């Protein structure tokens, strides 16, 4: 898996559970792509497919997020610490429309709207799970 450095998006990252139990997660489903595992560096993207987009509706928050489907690889970089993790899209989410205008800030700069969900393994590679949300840059 080769992670890129071309800027794709910026916003908030949250975490979610999928696949086999790991850390704070009990065993759940394997996501829209059928491959999601909480212990892997994976992510949910709100425009992974047309069906996904109709649920997450980031456009209702003013986000014109590009389509990146199952298996797409992205680098997610924590805006505050500079830590990054390489993830593979394995699910649909987050439900951006439910959190329009929500903001997470650091160093005087804020990122708005939930635009990527990370598995606990991926989230904990760049931040503390107890923080719940991180302002991030996303690259492909």
Coordinates of C-alpha atoms in Angstrom, one line a residue:
X1 CA 0.0 0.0 0.0
X2 CA 1.5 3.3 -1.1
X3 CA 0.3 6.4 0.7
X4 CA 0.4 9.7 -1.2
X5 CA 1.2 13.3 -0.3
X6 CA -1.2 15.1 -2.7
X7 CA -3.7 17.2 -0.7
X8 CA -7.2 15.8 -0.9
X9 CA -9.2 17.3 2.0
X10 CA -9.2 18.7 5.5
X11 CA -11.7 18.3 8.3
X12 CA -12.5 16.3 11.4
X13 CA -11.6 12.7 12.0
X14 CA -13.5 10.5 14.4
X15 CA -13.3 6.8 15.1
X16 CA -15.6 3.9 14.8
X17 CA -15.8 0.1 15.4
X18 CA -16.0 -2.6 12.8
X19 CA -14.8 -6.2 12.3
X20 CA -13.3 -8.3 15.0
X21 CA -13.1 -7.0 18.6
X22 CA -10.1 -4.8 19.3
X23 CA -9.4 -2.3 22.0
X24 CA -12.7 -0.6 23.0
X25 CA -14.7 -2.4 20.3
X26 CA -16.7 -5.6 20.5
X27 CA -17.0 -7.7 17.3
X28 CA -19.2 -5.9 14.8
X29 CA -19.8 -6.1 11.0
X30 CA -17.2 -5.7 8.3
X31 CA -18.5 -2.5 6.8
X32 CA -19.8 -1.5 3.4
X33 CA -16.7 -3.0 1.6
X34 CA -16.8 -6.3 3.6
X35 CA -13.2 -5.9 4.8
X36 CA -13.3 -3.5 7.8
X37 CA -11.4 -4.6 10.9
X38 CA -11.0 -2.5 14.0
X39 CA -7.4 -3.7 14.4
X40 CA -6.3 -2.5 11.0
X41 CA -5.4 0.9 9.7
X42 CA -8.6 1.5 7.8
X43 CA -11.2 4.3 7.3
X44 CA -14.8 5.1 6.3
X45 CA -15.2 7.8 3.6
X46 CA -18.5 9.7 3.1
X47 CA -18.4 9.4 -0.7
X48 CA -17.2 5.8 -1.1
X49 CA -20.2 5.1 -3.5
X50 CA -23.4 6.7 -4.6
X51 CA -25.4 4.7 -2.0
X52 CA -22.9 5.9 0.7
X53 CA -23.2 9.5 -0.4
X54 CA -27.0 9.4 -0.2
X55 CA -26.7 8.5 3.5
X56 CA -23.8 10.7 4.6
X57 CA -24.7 13.8 2.4
X58 CA -21.5 15.9 3.1
X59 CA -22.9 18.3 0.4
X60 CA -25.5 19.5 3.0
X61 CA -22.6 20.9 5.0
X62 CA -21.0 22.6 2.0
X63 CA -18.5 19.8 1.4
X64 CA -17.9 18.6 -2.2
X65 CA -15.9 15.5 -1.1
X66 CA -14.6 13.5 -4.1
X67 CA -15.5 9.9 -4.6
X68 CA -12.9 7.4 -3.3
X69 CA -14.2 3.8 -3.2
X70 CA -13.3 0.6 -1.4
X71 CA -9.6 0.0 -1.4
X72 CA -8.6 3.7 -1.9
X73 CA -5.5 4.6 0.1
X74 CA -5.1 7.8 2.0
X75 CA -2.7 9.5 4.5
X76 CA -4.4 11.1 7.4
X77 CA -2.3 13.7 9.3
X78 CA -3.1 15.1 12.7
X79 CA -3.1 18.9 12.3
X80 CA -1.7 19.5 15.8
X81 CA 1.0 16.9 16.3
X82 CA 1.9 16.2 12.7
X83 CA 1.5 12.4 13.2
X84 CA 0.2 10.6 10.2
X85 CA -1.2 7.2 9.4
X86 CA -1.8 5.4 6.1
X87 CA -5.4 4.0 5.8
X88 CA -7.4 2.0 3.3
X89 CA -11.1 2.9 2.7
X90 CA -13.1 -0.1 4.0
X91 CA -16.5 1.4 4.9
X92 CA -19.0 4.3 4.3
X93 CA -19.1 7.1 6.8
X94 CA -19.2 9.3 8.7
X95 CA -22.7 10.7 8.5
X96 CA -21.4 14.2 7.8
X97 CA -24.9 15.8 7.5
X98 CA -25.6 15.0 11.1
X99 CA -22.7 17.2 12.3
X100 CA -22.6 20.3 10.0
X101 CA -20.6 23.1 11.5
X102 CA -19.0 21.0 14.3
X103 CA -15.4 22.2 14.8
X104 CA -12.2 20.8 16.3
X105 CA -9.4 23.2 16.8
X106 CA -5.7 23.4 17.7
X107 CA -3.0 26.0 17.3
X108 CA -5.6 28.6 16.5
X109 CA -6.9 26.8 13.4
X110 CA -10.2 24.9 13.3
X111 CA -11.4 22.1 11.0
X112 CA -15.1 21.6 10.5
X113 CA -17.4 18.8 9.6
X114 CA -16.7 15.1 10.1
X115 CA -15.1 13.9 6.9
X116 CA -13.4 10.6 7.8
X117 CA -13.9 7.9 10.4
X118 CA -10.8 5.9 11.4
X119 CA -10.7 2.5 12.9
X120 CA -9.4 2.5 16.5
X121 CA -6.1 1.2 15.4
X122 CA -5.7 4.0 12.9
X123 CA -7.0 6.7 15.2
X124 CA -4.7 5.7 18.0
X125 CA -1.7 5.8 15.7
X126 CA -2.1 9.6 15.4
X127 CA -4.1 10.6 18.6
X128 CA -5.7 9.4 21.8
X129 CA -9.0 7.6 21.4
X130 CA -10.4 9.5 24.4
X131 CA -10.2 12.8 22.4
X132 CA -12.9 11.4 20.1
X133 CA -12.2 13.9 17.3
X134 CA -9.1 15.3 15.6
X135 CA -8.5 18.1 13.1
X136 CA -6.8 16.4 10.2
X137 CA -5.4 16.8 6.7
X138 CA -6.1 14.0 4.2
X139 CA -3.7 13.2 1.3
X140 CA -3.8 10.6 -1.5

